[in-house]
XYZ file of C-alpha atoms in Angstrom:
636
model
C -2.899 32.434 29.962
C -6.198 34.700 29.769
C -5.580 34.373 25.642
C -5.703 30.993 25.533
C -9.360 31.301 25.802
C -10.115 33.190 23.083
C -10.541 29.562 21.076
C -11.738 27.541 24.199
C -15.182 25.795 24.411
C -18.116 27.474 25.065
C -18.212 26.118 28.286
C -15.151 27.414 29.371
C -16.103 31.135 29.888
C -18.808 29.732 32.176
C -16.911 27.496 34.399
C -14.026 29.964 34.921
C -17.125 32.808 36.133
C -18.123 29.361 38.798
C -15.107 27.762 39.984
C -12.382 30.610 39.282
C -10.615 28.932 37.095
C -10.379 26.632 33.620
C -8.103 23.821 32.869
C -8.274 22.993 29.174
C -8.708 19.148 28.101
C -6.448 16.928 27.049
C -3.898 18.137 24.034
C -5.349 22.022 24.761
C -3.785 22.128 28.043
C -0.836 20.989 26.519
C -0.933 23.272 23.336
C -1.393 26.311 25.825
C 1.741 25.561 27.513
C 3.699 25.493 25.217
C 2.211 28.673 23.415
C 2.857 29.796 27.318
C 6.576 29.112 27.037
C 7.626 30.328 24.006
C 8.287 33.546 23.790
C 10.758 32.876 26.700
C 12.191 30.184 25.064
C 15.920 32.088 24.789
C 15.268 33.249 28.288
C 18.697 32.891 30.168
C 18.602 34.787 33.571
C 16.269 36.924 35.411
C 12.258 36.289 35.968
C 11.885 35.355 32.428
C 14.179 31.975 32.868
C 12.144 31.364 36.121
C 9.091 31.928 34.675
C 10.170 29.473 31.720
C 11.636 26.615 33.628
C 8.641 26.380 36.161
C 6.364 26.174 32.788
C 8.697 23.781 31.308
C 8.727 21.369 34.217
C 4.852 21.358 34.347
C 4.891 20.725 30.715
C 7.050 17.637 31.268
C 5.029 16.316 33.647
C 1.490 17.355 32.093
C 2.482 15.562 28.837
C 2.829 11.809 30.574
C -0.789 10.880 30.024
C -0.781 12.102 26.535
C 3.136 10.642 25.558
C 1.953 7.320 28.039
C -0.885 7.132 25.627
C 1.052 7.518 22.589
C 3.820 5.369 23.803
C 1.323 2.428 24.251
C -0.179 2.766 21.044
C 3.500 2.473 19.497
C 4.510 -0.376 21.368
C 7.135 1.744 23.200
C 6.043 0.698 26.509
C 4.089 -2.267 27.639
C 0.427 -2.797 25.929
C -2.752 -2.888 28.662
C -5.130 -5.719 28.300
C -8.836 -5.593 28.152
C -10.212 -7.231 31.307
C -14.226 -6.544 31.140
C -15.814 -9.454 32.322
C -18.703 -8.801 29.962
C -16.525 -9.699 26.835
C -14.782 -12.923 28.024
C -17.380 -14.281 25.451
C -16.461 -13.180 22.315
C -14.554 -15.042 20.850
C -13.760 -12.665 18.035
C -12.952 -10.197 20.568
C -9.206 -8.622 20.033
C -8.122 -9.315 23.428
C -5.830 -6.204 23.416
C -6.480 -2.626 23.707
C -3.565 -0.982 22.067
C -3.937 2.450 24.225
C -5.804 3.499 27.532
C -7.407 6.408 27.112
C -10.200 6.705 29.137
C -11.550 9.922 28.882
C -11.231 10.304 25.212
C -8.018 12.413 25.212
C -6.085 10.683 21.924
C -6.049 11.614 18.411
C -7.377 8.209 17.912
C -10.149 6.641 18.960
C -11.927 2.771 19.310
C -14.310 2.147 16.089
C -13.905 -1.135 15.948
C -13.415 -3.945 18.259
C -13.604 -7.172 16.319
C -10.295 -8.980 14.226
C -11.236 -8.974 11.586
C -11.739 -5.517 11.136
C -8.213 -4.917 13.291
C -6.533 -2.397 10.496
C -9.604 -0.274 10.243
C -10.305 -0.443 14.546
C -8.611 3.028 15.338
C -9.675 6.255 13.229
C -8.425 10.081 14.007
C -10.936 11.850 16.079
C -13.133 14.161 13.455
C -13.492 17.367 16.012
C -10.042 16.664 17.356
C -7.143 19.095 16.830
C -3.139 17.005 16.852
C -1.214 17.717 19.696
C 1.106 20.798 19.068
C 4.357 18.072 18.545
C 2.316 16.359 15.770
C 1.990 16.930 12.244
C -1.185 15.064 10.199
C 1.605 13.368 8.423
C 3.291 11.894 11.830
C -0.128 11.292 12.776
C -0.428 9.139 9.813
C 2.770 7.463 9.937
C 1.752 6.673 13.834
C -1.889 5.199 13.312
C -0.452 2.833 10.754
C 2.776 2.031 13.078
C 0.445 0.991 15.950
C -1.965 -1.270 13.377
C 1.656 -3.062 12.336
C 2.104 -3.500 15.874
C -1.146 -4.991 16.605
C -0.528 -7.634 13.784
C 2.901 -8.464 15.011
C 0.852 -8.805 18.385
C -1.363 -11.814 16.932
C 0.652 -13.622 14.710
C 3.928 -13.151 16.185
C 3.759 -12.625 19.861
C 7.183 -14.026 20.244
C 8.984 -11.392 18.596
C 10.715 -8.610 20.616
C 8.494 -5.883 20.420
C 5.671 -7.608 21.463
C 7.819 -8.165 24.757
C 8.517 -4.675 25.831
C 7.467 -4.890 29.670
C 7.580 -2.148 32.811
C 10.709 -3.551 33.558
C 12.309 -2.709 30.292
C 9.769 0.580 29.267
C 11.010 2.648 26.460
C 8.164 5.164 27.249
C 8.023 8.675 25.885
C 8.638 11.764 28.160
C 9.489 15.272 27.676
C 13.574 15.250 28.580
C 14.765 18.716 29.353
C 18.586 18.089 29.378
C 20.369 17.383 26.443
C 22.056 14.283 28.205
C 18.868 12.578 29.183
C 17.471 12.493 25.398
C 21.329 11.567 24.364
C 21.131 8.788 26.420
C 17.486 7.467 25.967
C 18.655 7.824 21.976
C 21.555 5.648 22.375
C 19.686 2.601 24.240
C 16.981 2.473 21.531
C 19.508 2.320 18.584
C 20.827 -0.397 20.511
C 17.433 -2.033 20.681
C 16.950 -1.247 16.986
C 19.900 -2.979 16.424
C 19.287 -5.806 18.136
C 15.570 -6.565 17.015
C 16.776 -5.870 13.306
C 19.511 -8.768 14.090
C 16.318 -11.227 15.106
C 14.444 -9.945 11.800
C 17.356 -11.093 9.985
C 18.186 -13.959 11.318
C 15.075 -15.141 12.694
C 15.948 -17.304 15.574
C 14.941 -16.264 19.189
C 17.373 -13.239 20.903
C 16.571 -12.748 24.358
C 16.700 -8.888 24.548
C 19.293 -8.393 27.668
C 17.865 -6.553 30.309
C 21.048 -3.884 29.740
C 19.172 -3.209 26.400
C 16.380 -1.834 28.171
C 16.038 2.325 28.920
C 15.564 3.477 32.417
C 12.891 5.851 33.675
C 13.969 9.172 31.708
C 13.577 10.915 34.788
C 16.933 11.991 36.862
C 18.594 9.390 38.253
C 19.941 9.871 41.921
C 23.812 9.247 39.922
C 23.679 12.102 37.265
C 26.470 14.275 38.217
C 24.075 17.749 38.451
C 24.920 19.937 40.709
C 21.647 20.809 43.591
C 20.234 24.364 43.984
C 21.637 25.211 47.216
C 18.440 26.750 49.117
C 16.628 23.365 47.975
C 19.108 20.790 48.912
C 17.669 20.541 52.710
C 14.426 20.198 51.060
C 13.555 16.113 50.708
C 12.476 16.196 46.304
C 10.749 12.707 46.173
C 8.462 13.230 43.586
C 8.961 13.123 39.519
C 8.215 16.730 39.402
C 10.195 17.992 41.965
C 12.926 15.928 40.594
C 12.610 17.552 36.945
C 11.849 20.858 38.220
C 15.184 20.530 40.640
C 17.256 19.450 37.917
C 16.022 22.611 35.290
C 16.591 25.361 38.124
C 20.200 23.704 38.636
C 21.100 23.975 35.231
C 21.938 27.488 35.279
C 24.292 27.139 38.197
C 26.529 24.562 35.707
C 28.717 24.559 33.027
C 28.469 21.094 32.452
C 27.184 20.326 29.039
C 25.430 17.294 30.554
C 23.603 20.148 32.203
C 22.256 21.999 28.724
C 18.803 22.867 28.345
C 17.707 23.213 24.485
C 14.999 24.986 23.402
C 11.649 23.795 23.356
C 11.371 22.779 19.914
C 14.627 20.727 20.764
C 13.282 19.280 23.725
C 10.524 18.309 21.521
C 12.030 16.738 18.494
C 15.054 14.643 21.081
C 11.894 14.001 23.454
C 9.373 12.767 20.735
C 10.247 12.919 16.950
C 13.489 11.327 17.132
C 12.572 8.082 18.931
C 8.980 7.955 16.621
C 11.624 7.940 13.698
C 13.678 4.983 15.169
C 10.654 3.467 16.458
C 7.904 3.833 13.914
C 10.327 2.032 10.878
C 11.273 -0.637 13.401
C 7.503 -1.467 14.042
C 6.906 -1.689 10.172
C 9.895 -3.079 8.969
C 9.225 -6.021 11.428
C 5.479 -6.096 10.726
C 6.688 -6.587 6.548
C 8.898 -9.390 7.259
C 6.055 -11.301 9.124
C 4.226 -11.184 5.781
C 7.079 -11.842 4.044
C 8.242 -14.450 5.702
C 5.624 -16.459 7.674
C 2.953 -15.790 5.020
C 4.520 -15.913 2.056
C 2.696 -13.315 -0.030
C 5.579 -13.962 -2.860
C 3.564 -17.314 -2.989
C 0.635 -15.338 -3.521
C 1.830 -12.872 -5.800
C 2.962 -15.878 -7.663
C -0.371 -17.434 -8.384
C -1.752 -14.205 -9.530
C 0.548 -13.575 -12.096
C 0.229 -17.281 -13.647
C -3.472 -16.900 -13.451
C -4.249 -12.915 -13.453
C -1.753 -11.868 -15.952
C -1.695 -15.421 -18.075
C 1.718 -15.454 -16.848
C 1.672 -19.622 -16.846
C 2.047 -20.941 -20.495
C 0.013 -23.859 -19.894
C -2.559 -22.061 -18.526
C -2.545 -19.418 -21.453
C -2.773 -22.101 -23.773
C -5.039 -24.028 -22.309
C -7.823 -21.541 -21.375
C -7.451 -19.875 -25.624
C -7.930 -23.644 -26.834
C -11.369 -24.148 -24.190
C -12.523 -20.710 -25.774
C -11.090 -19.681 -29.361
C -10.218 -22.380 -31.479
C -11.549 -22.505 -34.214
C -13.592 -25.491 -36.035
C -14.063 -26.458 -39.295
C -13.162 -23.249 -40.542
C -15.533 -20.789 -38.081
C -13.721 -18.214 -36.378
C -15.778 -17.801 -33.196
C -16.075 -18.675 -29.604
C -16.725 -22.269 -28.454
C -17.285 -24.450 -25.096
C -17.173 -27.990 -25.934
C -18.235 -27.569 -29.451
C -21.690 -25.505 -28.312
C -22.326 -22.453 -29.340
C -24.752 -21.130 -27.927
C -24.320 -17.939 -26.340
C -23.840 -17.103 -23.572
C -23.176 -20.366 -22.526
C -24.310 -22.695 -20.244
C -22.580 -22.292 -16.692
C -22.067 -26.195 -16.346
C -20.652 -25.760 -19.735
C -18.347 -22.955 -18.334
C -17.387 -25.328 -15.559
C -16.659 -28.248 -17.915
C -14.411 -25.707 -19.840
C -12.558 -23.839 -17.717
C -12.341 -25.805 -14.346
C -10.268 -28.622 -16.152
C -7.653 -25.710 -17.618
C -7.682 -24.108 -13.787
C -6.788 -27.432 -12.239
C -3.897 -28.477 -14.718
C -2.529 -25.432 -13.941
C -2.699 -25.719 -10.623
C -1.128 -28.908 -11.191
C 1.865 -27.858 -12.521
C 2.266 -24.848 -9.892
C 5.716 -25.848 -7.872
C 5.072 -27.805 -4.531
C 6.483 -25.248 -2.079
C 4.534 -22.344 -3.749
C 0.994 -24.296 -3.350
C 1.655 -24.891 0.737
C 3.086 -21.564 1.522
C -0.858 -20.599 -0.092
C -2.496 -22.778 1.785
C -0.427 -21.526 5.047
C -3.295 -19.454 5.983
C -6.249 -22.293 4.605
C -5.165 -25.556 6.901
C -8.641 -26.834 5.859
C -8.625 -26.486 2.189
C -7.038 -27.382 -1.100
C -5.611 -24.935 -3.373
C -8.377 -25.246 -6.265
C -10.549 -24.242 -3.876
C -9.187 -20.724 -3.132
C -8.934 -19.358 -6.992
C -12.209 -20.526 -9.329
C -13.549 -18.951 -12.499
C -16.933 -16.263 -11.401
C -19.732 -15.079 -13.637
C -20.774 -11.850 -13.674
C -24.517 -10.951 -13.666
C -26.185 -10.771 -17.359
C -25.408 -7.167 -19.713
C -26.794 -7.196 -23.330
C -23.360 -5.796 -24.660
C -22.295 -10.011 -24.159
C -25.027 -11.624 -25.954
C -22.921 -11.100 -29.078
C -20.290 -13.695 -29.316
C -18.745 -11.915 -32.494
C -18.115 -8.512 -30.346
C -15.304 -8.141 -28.303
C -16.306 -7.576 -25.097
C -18.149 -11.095 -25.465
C -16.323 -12.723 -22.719
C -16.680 -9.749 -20.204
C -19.093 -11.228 -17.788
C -15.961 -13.515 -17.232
C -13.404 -13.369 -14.043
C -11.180 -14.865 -11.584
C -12.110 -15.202 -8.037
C -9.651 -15.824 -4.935
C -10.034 -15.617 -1.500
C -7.492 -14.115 0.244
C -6.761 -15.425 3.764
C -6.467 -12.569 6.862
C -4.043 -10.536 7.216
C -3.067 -10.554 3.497
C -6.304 -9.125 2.731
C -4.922 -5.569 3.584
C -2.332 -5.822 0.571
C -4.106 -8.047 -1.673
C -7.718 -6.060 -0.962
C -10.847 -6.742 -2.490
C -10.536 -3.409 -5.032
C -7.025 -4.795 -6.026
C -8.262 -7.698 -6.574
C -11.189 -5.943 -9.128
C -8.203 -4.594 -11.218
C -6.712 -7.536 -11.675
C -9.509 -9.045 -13.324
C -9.622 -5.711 -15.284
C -6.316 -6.628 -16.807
C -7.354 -10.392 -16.662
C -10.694 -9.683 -19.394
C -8.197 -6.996 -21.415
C -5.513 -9.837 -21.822
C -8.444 -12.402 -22.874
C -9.267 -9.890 -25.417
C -5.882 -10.063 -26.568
C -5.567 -13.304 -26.815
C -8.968 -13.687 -28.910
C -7.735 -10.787 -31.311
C -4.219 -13.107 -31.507
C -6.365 -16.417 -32.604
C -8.616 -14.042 -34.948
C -5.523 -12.837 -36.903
C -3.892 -15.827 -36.959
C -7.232 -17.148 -38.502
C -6.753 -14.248 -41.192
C -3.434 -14.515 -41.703
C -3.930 -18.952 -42.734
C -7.090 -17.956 -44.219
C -5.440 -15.802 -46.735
C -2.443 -17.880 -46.849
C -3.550 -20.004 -50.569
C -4.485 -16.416 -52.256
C -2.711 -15.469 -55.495
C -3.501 -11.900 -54.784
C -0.756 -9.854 -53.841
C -2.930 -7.133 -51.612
C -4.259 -10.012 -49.577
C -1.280 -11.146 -48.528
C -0.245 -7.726 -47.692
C -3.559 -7.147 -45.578
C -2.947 -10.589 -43.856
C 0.934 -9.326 -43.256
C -0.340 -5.756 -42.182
C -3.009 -7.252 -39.455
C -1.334 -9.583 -38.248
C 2.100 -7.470 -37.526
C -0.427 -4.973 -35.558
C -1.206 -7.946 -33.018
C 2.538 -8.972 -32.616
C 3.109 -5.614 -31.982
C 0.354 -5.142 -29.439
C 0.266 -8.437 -27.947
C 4.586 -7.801 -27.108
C 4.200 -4.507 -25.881
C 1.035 -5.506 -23.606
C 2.842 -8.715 -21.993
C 6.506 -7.839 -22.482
C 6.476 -4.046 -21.112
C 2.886 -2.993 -19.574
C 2.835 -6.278 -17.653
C 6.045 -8.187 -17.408
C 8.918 -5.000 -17.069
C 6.354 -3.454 -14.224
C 5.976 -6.961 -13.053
C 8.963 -7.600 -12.105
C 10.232 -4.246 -10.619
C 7.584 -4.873 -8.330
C 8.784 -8.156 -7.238
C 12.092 -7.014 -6.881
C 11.341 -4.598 -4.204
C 10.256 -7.763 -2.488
C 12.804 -9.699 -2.899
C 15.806 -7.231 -3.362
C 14.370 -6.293 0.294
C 15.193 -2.520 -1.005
C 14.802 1.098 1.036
C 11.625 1.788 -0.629
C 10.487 -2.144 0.909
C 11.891 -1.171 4.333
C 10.333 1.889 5.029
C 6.842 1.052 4.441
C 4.176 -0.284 6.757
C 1.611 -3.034 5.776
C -1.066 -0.953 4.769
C 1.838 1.395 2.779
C 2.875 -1.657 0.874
C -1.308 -2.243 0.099
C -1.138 1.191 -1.387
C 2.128 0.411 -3.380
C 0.832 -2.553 -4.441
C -2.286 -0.777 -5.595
C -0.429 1.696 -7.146
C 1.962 -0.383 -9.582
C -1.295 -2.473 -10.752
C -2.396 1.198 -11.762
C 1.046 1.648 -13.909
C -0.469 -1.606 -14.980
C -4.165 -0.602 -16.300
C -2.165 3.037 -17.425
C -0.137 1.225 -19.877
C -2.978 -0.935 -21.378
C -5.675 2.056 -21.613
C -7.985 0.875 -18.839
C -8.511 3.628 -16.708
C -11.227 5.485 -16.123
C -10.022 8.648 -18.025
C -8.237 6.544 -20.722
C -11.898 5.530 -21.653
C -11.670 7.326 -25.075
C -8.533 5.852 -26.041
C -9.594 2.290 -25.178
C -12.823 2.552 -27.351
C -10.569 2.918 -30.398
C -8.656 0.149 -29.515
C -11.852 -1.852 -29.476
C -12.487 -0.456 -33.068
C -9.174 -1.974 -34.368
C -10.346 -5.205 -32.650
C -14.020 -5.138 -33.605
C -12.412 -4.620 -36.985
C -10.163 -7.700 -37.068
C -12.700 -10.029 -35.305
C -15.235 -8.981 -38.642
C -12.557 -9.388 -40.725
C -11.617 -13.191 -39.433
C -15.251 -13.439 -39.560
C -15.767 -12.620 -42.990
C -15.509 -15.861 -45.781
C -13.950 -13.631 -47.936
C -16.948 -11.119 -48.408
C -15.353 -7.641 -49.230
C -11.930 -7.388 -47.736
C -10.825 -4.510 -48.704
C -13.470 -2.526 -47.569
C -12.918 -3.829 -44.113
C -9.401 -3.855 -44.441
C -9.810 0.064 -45.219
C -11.830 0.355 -41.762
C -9.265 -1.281 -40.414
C -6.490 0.925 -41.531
C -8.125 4.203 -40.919
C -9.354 2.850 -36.743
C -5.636 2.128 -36.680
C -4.373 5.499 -37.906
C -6.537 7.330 -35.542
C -5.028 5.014 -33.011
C -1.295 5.660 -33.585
C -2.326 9.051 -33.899
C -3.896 9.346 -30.251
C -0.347 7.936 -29.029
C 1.558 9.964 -31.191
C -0.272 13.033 -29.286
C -0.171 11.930 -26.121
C 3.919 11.377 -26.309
C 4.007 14.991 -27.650
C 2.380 16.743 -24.980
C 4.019 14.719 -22.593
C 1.164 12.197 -20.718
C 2.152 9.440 -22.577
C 5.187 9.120 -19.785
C 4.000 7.538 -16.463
C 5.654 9.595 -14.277
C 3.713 12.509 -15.539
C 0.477 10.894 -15.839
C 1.380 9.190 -12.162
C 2.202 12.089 -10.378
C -0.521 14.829 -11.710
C -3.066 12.654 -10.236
C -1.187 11.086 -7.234
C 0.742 14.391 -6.230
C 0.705 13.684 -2.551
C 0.739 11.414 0.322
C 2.606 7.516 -0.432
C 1.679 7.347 -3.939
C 3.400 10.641 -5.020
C 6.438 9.020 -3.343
C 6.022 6.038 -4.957
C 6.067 7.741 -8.078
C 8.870 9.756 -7.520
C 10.648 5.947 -6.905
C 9.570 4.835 -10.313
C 10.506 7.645 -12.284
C 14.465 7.068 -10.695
C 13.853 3.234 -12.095
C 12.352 4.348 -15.302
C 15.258 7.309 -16.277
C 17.662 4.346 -15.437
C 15.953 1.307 -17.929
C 14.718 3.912 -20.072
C 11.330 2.913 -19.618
C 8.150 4.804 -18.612
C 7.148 6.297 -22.184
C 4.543 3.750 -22.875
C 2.581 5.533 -25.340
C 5.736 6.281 -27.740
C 6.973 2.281 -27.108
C 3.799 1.419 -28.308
C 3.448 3.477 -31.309
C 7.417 2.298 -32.224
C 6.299 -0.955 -32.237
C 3.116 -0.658 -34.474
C 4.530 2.008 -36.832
C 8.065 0.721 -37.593
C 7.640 0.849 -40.904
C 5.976 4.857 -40.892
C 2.668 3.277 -42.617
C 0.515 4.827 -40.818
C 2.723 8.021 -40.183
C 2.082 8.432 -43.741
C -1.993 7.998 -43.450
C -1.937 5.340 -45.968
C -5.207 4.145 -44.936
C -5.278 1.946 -48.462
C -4.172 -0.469 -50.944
């Protein structure tokens, strides 16, 4: 083992010159053990097997702490309690420490100790290498595993895996015969199955004690035959009993007696159960949000009053702001117009058209909200916000007028990990682009009556031509961008699909996250589609001049118009040829790894099937049916 110190700390050289020797710390030791066994990992007879099997049964029993450790943190053996006087205190205190690890040894460590920062408590050490079974993947797929089981822990302490005890330990441990692992595998699918029975039926099963797994060590009834110059010896410990059963291996034929290779051993040992496990502990942790907090419920009330998705509400919050009166196009709060305007005159506005919409929000959907708010009414979780003053708003006749305007909810703990506060910021991103749409909607319609009494036959075509732009917009923005993506994401919900089962709570954050994205992608409002959205504000600053406008030069600005429009259809027409006008592309070259890139690859399956997913050439089909602008008539 001399190599292994060619990478060892610099206090290693030093205490192997003092006490004669070095032991390496925590997942070193076990790294160098296994680096130690494998090149005699097909070693069948002679010194070389010896050698091997007396490294392989220190291995087993050197990797306890580290598997115990990992185990706890899982849930696959009983949790340990914190039981320092000094906190009995704090109230806010999470009374459970998910691992022991008390001298630092885990990939994870402590950062946090308070509940409400219980997802973010546990971070990967910086200066801290994975053990050798452990890839930063499975490392990633176990952090978030033990933060679902931590939640389950709180809010559903009833439920089976918050019951595994000593006497029914599902504990990790190195298993080096084939049968052992075979066995151990064959109780947890049985657990599996059983706790997947109470997820679906959710009633109380009392997990049998037959369900439970043994010790994985060798029981005194495994039929292996005993190394004959060791059978007078009395084996009472763990090791002796693992070591006894690897040297009598080679004496059988059994194939209860088969020793795999290391890697083997390994992936029966530890992989294998993580994958039962570690989908188990997530799927269970979604259906707690699913079905005791009811984020459908939630997901509900943002769409109505996000995404306008409640009629009423649409309507009513376009007649508080747009109507126009006495034949000014403009914006108006109780017939002032001053601008900006007063914030009581906000309130007046906008809390009345909040509240009937509320109103009108189903029964069942406004309690399974107020699940996690005992103490509070419904209108006082979502309320209109003002943002701080920006000169661009002191225009009323530009369209980013109403931009100091959003939505505020609070979001009760735990939902706050998939409904987060920067989730939360793009919905009111869509929520001041669809306002803007529904502004340019009254404008036109304001244009298109306006011009509606004219003799002239251009007119009427310029109040046809404007006006079929906004249709076309307005139904591509709220029938494709918002409602198709909309409700494939609710479907995963409900559908309770593969892509729903397999992912954790924070996973399903990052999905969430990442079909609001599709979202913004579709209506221009990210960051890099910055270029693309200032034209579209052309076209609107265009038709909100033109409804403003008593008839003063329309064909001039009807011309401006047409040629902000061109350039438009153009930039789509571009973006479809090279290819990023499809989501998947535009998707994946950014979010080529890690959950989103998988997400991605989910949604392009969906879109090849519906045929969606080319927003930029749906768009420009709807605006240029006719070719008009193909042909650069920019005119009349």
């Amino acid at each position: 083992m001399d190599g292994a110190l060619k990478n060892a700390p610099s206090g290693a050289i030093e205490e192997l010159y003092q006490v004669g020797f070095y032991i390496p710390f925590g997942n070193k030791l076990l790294e160098i053990l296994h680096m130690e066994i494998a090149p005699f990992d097909y070693a069948a007879v002679g010194n070389s097997a010896f050698y091997r099997d007396i490294s392989l049964g220190i291995l087993c029993h050197t990797s306890i702490p580290y598997l115990s450790m990992l185990s706890e943190w899982v849930g696959l053996s009983s949790k340990s309690l914190i039981t320092d006087p000094a906190f009995a205190d704090w109230k806010d205190l999470v009374d459970e420490s998910p691992v022991r690890d008390p001298y630092g040894e885990f990939f994870l460590h402590d950062v946090h100790r308070f509940k409400e920062a219980l997802v973010d408590r546990f971070r990967p050490r910086k200066d801290d290498e994975l053990p050798y079974f452990l890839n930063s993947m499975q490392a990633g797929v176990i952090l978030r595993t033990g933060n679902a089981l931590q939640l389950l822990r709180r809010f559903q302490p009833e439920h089976p895996l918050c019951r595994v005890g000593n006497a029914s330990d599902f504990g990790l441990r190195l298993m080096p015969l084939e049968a052992q692992s075979n066995k151990y595998i064959r109780r947890l699918h049985a657990f599996a199955d059983r706790v997947r029975q109470y997820n679906k039926q959710q009633q109380d099963i009392i997990i049998s004690q037959d369900m439970s797994v043994p010790s994985v060590e060798m029981e005194e009834d495994d039929d292996v035959p005993t190394l004959k110059p060791l059978r007078e010896i009395k084996l009472v410990s763990e090791f002796h009993r693992t070591l006894d059963a690897i040297l009598t291996c080679h004496e059988s034929d059994s194939d209860e007696s088969y020793i795999p290779t290391l890697d083997t051993i390994t992936d029966q040992s530890v992989r294998q159960p993580l994958a039962i496990w570690c989908p188990l502990v997530n799927e269970s942790a979604m259906k707690l949000f699913t079905q005791k907090f009811h984020i459908q419920a939630h997901f509900e009330l943002i769409r109505r009053f996000f995404l306008f998705g409640d009629d009423r509400f649409s309507s009513g919050i376009v007649d508080a702001l747009f109507n126009s009166s006495q034949g000014v196009m403009g914006l108006r709060l109780h017939g002032s117009y001053r601008w900006p305007p007063h914030t009581s005159d906000l309130n007046m506005a906008l809390r009345a058209v909040l509240l009937e919409g509320l109103a009108h929000m189903p029964s069942q959907i406004k309690g399974h909200i107020c699940t996690g708010h005992e103490d509070q009414d419904i209108d006082d979780l979502i309320t209109f916000g003002v943002r701080e003053g920006d000169s661009q708003w002191r225009d009323p006749r530009k369209i980013d007028a109403l931009n100091f305007l959003y939505v505020s909810y609070r979001v009760p703990y735990p939902l706050d990990i998939i409904i987060t506060g920067r989730t939360l910021d793009k919905y009111n991103r869509m929520f001041t682009f669809l306002l803007q749409v529904h502004r340019i909607n009254v404008a036109t319609k304001h244009i298109y009556q306006k011009l509606q009494l004219s003799e002239s036959p251009v007119l009427h075509r310029i109040r046809f031509q404007v006006r079929q732009f906004t249709n076309a917009l307005m139904q591509y923005v709220f029938d494709t961008a918002i409602h198709a993506t909309w409700l494939s994401f609710i479907d995963q919900i409900k559908g309770d699909t593969t892509l729903f089962q397999t992912m954790d709570p924070i996973m399903f954050g990052e999905y969430h996250e990442h079909v609001l994205d599709r979202m913004l992608y579709q209506c221009f409002l990210k960051q890099s589609q910055q270029p693309i959205k200032h034209m579209l504000d052309q076209v609107f600053e265009d038709m909100l001049a033109f409804a403003f406008s008593a008839d003063q030069e329309p064909l001039q600005l009807f011309d401006q118009f047409c040629e902000h429009a061109y350039q438009f259809t153009e930039v789509l027409r571009k973006l479809h040829d090279r290819g990023i006008g499809r989501l998947g592309n535009v998707m994946n070259s950014l979010n080529d790894q890690g959950s989103s890139g998988l997400f991605g690859d989910f949604h392009d399956k969906l879109d090849a099937k519906s045929g969606q997913g080319a927003f930029a050439h749906e768009l420009l089909t709807r605006l240029d049916m006719n070719g008009y602008y193909s042909n650069k008539v920019t005119n009349v």
